[in-house]
Short mmCIF file of C-alpha atoms and ligand atoms in Angstrom, two decimals:
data_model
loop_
_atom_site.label_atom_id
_atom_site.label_comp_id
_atom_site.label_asym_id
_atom_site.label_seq_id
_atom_site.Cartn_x
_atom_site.Cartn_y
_atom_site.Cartn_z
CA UNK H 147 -158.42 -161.29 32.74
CA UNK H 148 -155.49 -160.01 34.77
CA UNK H 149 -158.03 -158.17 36.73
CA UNK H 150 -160.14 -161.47 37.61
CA UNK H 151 -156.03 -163.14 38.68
CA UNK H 152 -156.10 -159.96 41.18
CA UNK H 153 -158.90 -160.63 42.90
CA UNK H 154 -158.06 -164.26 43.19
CA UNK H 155 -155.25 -163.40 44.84
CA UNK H 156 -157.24 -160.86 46.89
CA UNK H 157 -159.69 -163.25 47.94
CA UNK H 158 -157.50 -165.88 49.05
CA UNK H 159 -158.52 -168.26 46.61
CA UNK H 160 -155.87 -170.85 45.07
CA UNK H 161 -153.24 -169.26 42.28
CA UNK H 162 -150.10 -170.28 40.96
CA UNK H 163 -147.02 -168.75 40.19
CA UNK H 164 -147.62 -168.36 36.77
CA UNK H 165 -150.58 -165.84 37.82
CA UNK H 166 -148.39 -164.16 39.87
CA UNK H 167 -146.10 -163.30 37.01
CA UNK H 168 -149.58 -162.29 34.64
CA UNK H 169 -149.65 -159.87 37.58
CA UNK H 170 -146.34 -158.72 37.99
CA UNK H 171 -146.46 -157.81 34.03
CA UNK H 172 -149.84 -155.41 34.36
CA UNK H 173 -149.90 -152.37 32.25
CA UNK H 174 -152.07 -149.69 32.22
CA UNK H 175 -155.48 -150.15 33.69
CA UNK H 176 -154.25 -153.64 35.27
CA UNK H 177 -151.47 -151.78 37.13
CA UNK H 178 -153.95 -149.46 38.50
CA UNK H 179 -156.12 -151.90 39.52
CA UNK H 180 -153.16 -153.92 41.68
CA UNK H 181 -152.23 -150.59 42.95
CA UNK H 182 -155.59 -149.29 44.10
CA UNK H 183 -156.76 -153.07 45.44
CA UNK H 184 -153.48 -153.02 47.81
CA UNK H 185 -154.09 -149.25 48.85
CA UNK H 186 -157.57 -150.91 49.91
CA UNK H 187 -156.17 -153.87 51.58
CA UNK H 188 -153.78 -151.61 53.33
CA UNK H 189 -156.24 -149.46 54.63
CA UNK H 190 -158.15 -152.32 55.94
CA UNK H 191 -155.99 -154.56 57.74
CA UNK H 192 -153.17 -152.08 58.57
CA UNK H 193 -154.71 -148.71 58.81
CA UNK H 194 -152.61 -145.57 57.74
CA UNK H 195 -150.32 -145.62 59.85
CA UNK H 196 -146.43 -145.69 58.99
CA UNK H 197 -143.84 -146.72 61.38
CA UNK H 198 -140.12 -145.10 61.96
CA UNK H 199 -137.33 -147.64 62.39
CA UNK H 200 -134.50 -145.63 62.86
CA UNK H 201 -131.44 -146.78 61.18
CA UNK H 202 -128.23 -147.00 62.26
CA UNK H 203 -125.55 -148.14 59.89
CA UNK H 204 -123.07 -149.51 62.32
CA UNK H 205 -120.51 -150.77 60.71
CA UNK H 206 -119.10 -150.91 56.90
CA UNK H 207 -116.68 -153.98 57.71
CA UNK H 208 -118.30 -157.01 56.19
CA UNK H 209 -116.42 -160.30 55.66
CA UNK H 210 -118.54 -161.00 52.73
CA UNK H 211 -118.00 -160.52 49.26
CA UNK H 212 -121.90 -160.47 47.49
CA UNK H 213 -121.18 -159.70 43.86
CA UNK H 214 -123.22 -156.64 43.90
CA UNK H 215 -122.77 -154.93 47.48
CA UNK H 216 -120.58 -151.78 47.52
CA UNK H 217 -119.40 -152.36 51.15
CA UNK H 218 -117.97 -156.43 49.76
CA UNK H 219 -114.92 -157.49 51.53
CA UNK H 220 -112.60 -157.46 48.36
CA UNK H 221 -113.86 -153.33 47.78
CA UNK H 222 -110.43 -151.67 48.68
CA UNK H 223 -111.62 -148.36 47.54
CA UNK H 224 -113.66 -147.76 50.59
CA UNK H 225 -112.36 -146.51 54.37
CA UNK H 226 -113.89 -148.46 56.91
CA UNK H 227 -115.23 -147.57 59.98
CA UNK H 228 -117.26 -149.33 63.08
CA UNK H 229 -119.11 -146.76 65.12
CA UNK H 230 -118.29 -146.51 68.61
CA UNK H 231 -120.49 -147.26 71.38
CA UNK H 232 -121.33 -143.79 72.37
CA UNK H 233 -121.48 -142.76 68.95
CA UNK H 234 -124.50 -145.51 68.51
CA UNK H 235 -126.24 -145.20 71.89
CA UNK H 236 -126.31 -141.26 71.12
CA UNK H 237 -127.84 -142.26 68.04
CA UNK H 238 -130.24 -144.52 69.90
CA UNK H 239 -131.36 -142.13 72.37
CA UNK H 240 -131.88 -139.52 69.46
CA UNK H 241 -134.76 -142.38 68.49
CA UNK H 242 -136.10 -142.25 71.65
CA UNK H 243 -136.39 -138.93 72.23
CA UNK H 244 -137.72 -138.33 68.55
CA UNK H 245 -140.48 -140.76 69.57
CA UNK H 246 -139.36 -142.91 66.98
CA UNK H 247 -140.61 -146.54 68.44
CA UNK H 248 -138.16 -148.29 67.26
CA UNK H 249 -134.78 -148.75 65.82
CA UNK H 250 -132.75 -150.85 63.55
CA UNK H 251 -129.15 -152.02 63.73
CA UNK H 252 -127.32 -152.96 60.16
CA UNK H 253 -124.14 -153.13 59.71
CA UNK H 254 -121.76 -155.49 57.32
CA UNK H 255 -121.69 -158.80 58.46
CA UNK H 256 -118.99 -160.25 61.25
CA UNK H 257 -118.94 -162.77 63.73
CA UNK H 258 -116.01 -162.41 66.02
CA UNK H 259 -116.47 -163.11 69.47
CA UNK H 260 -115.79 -159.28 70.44
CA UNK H 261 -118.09 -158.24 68.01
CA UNK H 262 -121.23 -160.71 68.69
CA UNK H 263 -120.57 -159.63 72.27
CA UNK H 264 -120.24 -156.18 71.72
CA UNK H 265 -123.56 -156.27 70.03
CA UNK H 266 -125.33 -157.60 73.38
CA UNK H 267 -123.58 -155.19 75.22
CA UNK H 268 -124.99 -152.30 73.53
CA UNK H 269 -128.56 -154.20 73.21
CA UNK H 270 -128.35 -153.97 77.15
CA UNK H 271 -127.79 -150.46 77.40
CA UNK H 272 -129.79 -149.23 74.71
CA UNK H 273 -133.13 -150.71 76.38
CA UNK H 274 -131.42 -148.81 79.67
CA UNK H 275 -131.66 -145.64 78.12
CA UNK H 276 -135.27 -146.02 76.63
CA UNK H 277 -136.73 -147.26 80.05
CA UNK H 278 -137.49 -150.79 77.51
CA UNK H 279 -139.14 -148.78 75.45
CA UNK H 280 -137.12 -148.90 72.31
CA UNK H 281 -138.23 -151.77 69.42
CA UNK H 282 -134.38 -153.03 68.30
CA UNK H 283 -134.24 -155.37 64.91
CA UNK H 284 -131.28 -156.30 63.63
CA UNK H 285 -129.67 -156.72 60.38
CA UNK H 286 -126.53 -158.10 60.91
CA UNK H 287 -126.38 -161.42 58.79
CA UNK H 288 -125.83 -164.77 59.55
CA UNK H 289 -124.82 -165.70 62.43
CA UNK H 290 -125.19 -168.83 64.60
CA UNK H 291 -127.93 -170.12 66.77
CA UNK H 292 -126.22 -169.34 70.07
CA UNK H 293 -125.52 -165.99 69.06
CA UNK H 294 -129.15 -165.08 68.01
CA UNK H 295 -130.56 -166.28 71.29
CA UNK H 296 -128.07 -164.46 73.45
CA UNK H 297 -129.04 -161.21 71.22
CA UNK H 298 -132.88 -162.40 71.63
CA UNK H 299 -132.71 -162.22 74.96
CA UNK H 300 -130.66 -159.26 75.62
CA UNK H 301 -133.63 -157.31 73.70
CA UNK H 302 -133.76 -157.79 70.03
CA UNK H 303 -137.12 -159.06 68.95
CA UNK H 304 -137.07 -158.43 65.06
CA UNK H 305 -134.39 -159.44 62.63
CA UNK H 306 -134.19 -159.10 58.88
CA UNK H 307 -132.27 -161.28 56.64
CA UNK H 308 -133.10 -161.03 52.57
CA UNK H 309 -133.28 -164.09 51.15
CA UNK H 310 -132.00 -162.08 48.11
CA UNK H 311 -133.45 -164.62 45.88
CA UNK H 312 -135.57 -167.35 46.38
CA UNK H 313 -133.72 -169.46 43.42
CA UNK H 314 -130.27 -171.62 44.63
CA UNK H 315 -129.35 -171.60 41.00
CA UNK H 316 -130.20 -167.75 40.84
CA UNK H 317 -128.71 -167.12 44.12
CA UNK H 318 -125.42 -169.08 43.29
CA UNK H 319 -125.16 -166.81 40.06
CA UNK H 320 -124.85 -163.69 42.48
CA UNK H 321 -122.15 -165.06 45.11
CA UNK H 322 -118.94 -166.69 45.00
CA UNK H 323 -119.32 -170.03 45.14
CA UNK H 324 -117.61 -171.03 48.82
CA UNK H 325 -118.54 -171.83 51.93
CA UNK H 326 -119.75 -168.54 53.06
CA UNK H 327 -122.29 -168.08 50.24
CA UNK H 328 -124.31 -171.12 50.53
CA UNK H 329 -127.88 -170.76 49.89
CA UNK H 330 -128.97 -173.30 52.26
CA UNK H 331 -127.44 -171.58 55.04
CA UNK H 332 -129.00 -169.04 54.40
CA UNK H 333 -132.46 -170.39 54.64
CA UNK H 334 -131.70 -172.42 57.55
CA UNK H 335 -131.11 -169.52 59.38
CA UNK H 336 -133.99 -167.79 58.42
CA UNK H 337 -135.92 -170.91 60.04
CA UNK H 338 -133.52 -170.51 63.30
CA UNK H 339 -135.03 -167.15 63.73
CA UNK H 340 -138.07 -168.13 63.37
CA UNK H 341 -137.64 -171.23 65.73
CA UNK H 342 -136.07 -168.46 67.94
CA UNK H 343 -139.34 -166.09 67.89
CA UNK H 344 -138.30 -163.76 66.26
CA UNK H 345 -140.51 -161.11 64.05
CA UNK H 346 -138.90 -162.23 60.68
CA UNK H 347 -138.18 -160.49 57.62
CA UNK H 348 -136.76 -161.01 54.52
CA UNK H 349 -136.47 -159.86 50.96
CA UNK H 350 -135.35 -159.51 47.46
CA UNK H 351 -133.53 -157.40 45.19
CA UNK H 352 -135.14 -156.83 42.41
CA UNK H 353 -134.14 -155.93 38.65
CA UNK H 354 -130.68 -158.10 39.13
CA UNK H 355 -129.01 -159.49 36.59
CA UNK H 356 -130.39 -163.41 35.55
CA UNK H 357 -133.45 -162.73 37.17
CA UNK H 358 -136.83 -163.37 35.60
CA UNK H 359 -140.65 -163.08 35.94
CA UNK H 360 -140.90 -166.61 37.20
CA UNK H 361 -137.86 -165.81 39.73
CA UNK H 362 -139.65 -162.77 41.59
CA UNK H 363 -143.52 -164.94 41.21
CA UNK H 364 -141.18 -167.74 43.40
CA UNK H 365 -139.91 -164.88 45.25
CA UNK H 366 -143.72 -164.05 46.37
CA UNK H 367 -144.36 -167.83 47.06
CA UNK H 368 -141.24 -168.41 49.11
CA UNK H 369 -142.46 -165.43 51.28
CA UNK H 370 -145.87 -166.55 51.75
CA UNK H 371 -144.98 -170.23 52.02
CA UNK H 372 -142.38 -169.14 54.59
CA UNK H 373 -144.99 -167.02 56.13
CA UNK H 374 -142.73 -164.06 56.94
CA UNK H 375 -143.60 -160.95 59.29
CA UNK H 376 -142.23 -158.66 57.63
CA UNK H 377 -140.80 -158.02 54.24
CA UNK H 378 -138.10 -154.81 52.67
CA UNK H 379 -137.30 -155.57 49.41
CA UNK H 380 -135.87 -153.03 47.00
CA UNK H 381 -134.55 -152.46 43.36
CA UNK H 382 -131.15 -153.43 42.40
CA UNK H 383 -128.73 -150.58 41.58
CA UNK H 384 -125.35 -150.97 40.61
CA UNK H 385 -122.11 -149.91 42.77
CA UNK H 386 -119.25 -149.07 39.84
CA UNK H 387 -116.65 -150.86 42.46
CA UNK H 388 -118.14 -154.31 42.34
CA UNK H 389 -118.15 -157.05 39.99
CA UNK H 390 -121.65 -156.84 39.04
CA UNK H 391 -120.98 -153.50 37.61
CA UNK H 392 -119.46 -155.21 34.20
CA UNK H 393 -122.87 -157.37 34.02
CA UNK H 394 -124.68 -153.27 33.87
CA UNK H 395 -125.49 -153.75 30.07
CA UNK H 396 -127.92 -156.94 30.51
CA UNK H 397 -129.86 -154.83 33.23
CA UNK H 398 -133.46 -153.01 32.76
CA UNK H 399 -133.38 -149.98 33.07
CA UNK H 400 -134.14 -148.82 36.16
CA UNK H 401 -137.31 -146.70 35.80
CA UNK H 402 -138.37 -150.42 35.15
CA UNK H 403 -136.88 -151.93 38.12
CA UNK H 404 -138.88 -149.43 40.44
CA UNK H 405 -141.72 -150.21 38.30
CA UNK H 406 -141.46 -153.85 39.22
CA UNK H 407 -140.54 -153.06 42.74
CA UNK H 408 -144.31 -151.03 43.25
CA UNK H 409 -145.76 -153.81 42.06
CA UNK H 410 -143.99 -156.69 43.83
CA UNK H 411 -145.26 -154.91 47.11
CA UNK H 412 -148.54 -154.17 46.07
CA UNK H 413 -148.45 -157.72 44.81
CA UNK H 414 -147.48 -159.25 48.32
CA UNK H 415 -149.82 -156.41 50.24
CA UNK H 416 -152.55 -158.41 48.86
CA UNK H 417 -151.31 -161.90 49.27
CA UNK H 418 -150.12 -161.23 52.67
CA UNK H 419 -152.29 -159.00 54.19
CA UNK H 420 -151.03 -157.98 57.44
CA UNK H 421 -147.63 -158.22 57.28
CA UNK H 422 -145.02 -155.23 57.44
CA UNK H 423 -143.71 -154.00 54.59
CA UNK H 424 -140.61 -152.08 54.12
CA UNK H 425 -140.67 -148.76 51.71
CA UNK H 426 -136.87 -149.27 51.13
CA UNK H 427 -133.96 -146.04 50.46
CA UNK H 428 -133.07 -147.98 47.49
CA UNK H 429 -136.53 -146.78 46.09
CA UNK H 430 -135.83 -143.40 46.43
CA UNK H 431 -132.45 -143.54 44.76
CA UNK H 432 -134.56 -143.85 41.85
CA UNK H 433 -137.43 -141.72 41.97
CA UNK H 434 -137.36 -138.53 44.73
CA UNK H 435 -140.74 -139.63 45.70
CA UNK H 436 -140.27 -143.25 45.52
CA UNK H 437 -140.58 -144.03 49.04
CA UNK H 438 -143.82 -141.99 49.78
CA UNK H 439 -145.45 -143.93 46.36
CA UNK H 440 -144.59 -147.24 47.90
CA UNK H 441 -146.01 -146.17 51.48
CA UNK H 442 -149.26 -145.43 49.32
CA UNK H 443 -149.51 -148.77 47.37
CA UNK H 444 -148.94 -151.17 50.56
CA UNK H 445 -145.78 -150.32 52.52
CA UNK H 446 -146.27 -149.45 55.87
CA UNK H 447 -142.48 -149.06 57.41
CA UNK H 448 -139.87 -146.27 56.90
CA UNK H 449 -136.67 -146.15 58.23
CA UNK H 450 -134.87 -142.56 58.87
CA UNK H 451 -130.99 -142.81 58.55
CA UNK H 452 -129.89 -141.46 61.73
CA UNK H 453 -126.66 -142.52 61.20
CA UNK H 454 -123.84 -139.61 62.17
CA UNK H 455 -122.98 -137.87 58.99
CA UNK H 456 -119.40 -138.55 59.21
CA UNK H 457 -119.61 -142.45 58.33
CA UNK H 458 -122.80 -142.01 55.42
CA UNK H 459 -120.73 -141.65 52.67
CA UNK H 460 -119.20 -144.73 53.43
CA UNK H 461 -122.18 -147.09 53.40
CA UNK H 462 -122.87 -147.02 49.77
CA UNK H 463 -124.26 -150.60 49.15
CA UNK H 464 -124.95 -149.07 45.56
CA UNK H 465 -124.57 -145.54 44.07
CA UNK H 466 -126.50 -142.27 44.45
CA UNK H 467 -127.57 -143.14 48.10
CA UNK H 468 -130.22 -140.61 48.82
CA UNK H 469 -129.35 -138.62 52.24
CA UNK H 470 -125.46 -138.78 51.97
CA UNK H 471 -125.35 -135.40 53.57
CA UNK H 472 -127.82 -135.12 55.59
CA UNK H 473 -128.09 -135.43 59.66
CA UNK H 474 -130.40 -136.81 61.46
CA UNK H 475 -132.29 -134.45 62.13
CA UNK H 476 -132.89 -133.45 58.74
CA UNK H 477 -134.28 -136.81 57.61
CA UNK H 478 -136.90 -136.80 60.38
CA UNK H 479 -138.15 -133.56 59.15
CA UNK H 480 -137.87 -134.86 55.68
CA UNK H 481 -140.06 -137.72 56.43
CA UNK H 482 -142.16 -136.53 58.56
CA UNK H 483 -143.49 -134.13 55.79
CA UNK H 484 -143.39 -136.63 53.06
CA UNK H 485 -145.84 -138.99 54.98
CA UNK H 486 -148.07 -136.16 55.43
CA UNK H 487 -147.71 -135.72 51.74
CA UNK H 488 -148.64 -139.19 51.27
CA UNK H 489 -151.66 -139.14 53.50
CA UNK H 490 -150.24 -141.36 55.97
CA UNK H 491 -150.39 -141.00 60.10
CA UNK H 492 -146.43 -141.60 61.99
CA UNK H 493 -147.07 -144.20 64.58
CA UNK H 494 -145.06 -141.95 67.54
CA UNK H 495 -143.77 -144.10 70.40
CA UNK H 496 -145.08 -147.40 69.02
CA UNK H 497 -143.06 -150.51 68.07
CA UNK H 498 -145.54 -151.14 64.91
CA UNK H 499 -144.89 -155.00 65.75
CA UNK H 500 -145.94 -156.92 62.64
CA UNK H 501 -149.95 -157.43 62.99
CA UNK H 502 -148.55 -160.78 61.13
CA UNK H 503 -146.80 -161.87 63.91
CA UNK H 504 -149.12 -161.15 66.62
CA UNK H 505 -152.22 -162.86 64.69
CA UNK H 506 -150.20 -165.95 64.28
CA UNK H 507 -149.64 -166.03 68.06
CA UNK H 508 -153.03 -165.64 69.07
CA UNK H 509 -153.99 -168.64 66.75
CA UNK H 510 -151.60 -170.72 67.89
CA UNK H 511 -152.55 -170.15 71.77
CA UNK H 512 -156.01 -170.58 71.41
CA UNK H 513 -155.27 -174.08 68.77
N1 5AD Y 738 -128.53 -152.56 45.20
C1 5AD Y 738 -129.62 -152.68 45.99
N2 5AD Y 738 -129.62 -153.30 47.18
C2 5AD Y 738 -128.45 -153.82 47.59
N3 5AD Y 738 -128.13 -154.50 48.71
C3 5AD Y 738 -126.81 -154.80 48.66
N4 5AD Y 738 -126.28 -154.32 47.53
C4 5AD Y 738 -127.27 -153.71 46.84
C5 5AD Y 738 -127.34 -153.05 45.59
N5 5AD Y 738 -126.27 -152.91 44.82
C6 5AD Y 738 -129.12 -154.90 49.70
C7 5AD Y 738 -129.11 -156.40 49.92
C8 5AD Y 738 -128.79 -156.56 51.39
C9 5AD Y 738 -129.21 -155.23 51.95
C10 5AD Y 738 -128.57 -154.87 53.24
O1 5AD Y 738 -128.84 -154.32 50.95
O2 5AD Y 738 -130.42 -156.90 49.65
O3 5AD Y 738 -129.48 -157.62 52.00
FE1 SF4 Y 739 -121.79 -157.93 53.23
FE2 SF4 Y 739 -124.48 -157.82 53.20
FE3 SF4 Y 739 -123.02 -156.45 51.42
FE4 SF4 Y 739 -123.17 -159.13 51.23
S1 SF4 Y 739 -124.89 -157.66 51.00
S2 SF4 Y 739 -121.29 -157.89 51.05
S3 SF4 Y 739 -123.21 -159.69 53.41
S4 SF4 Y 739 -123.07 -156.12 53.61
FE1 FES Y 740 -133.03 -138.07 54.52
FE2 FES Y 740 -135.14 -136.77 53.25
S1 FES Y 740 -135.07 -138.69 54.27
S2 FES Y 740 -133.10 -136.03 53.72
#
């Protein structure tokens, strides 16, 4: 039965949510089935190649305060620190010359004038120093419509914003409830990106406190509905110094949440078949080989920390953080033999644009 749901789904013929969440709960032979049909679609419509997206954690300051992010305004316990601008065009230019072909800016999220500008600026000269070549997204939050087209056109062309959850009431239980957690904000600006032409991706935590079968099926249908580029989503795991810590009884435990986490990607490989997908760190803060099993069952992105060593142990968004004390240079090795390991091809010197994207362009032109 939950076999004849998968290939449904597979064959793009009409299914609800409540068949998504049959699917999401597959044991056994049904799990292997999901897993091997999104290894196929994978293979198909993406090939095996995995792309680098070299991260750079740029700054811990957020003025946020998400119930379950370590790096929340209102954590006192943590140092702060903004990278300087050499510090994160050195890092850039280690991308480039590691043929990485692409990078990915994150940091907490601020919108100062100095800061929004300071972000161009270094957009500028980080496309200097890789002749263009560089692929920048950003991760920097919500910010306002100005600001995202100034950034567009200074060089940014991807930009990821997790919805978190795809439920207001779900979403309200997880912020404070004020004017910089609104829900709808946040999914307007998802649609200014896209308005802006953008690559867009977005996300979900998953295994949070509240949440529900039904909320990660709706998580599925608000991606597809939204029809996103790209998608990271990851397990939840607790940070001690945040309010969601005293909720840590209620919570699966979290061999389950990667569980669910394999299967929401394998899930949304085969509803969305061309998309990128994200094999998140938080994966790998689970299982030591959680990344490379999610690059075999449908993820098709990895992104290398080459963040200096000095700041790492200071963006913990949740504990155990895999690659605290590592270098750069030792996570490209790392990677580069744990794709081998899990038969996949690194995409050297290529953005890996979202296949997603592009196909949607060349339908619209030719509409
Ligand atoms: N566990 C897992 N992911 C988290 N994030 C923030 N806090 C946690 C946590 N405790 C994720 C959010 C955010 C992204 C940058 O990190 O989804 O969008
Ligand atoms: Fe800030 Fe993002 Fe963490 Fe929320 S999840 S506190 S916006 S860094
Ligand atoms: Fe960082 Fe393996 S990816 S050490």
């Amino acid at each position: 039965m939950i076999k004849f749901l998968i290939d449904n789904v597979l064959n793009d013929k009409p299914y609800t949510k409540h068949d998504l969440c049959v699917i999401l709960q597959a044991k056994d032979d049904d799990r292997q089935y999901l897993f091997k049909r999104a290894q196929e679609v994978k293979e198909k419509y993406i090939g095996k190649k995995v792309y680098f997206r070299g991260l750079i954690e740029y700054s811990n300051i957020c003025a946020k305060n998400c119930y379950y992010c370590g790096i929340r305004r209102d954590n006192k316990l943590l140092e702060r620190y903004t990278m300087t601008n050499d510090e994160v065009l050195e890092a850039a230019h280690f991308a480039y010359t590691n043929k990485y072909g692409s990078i990915v800016l994150q940091s907490g999220e601020l919108s100062s004038h100095s800061y929004t500008q300071n972000i161009t600026y270094l957009l500028h000269e980080i496309k200097k120093l890789s002749n263009g070549e560089l692929g920048i997204t950003l991760s920097l939050g919500e910010q306002s419509e100005e600001t995202y087209r100034q950034w567009y056109d200074a060089g940014a062309h991807r930009y990821l914003l997790r919805i978190e959850t795809s439920s207001k009431e779900h979403y309200e239980q997880i912020h404070p409830n004020d004017e910089q957690h609104r829900f709808e904000n946040r999914l307007k600006t998802l649609h200014t990106l896209k308005k802006l032409n953008y690559q867009v991706g977005t996300g979900v935590m998953i295994g949070l406190p509240f949440q529900t079968y039904e909320h990660l099926a709706a998580d599925l249908m608000f991606m597809k509905n939204f029809d996103i580029d790209m998608c990271g989503m990851g397990p939840y795991i607790e940070h001690k110094d945040t309010p969601m810590y005293n909720w840590k009884v209620d919570l699966l435990p979290l061999a389950e949440r990667y569980d669910i986490t394999l299967k929401m990607i394998a899930l949304l490989r085969i509803m969305m078949k061309d998309i990128n997908i994200a094999s998140t760190t938080a994966l790998q803060a689970i299982d030591p080989i959680g990344r490379e099993k999610a690059i075999t069952i449908g993820a098709n992105i990895i992104m290398p920390n080459i963040t200096p060593k000095k700041y790492r142990d200071k963006y913990f968004l949740y504990d155990n953080k895999p690659c605290a004390d590592e270098e750069a240079e030792d996570c490209v090795r790392c990677l580069e033999m744990r794709i081998k390991f899990a038969g996949g091809e690194i995409g050297y010197n290529e953005w890996g644009d979202s296949k997603h994207f592009l196909n949607k362009k060349i339908h619209d032109s030719t509409d």
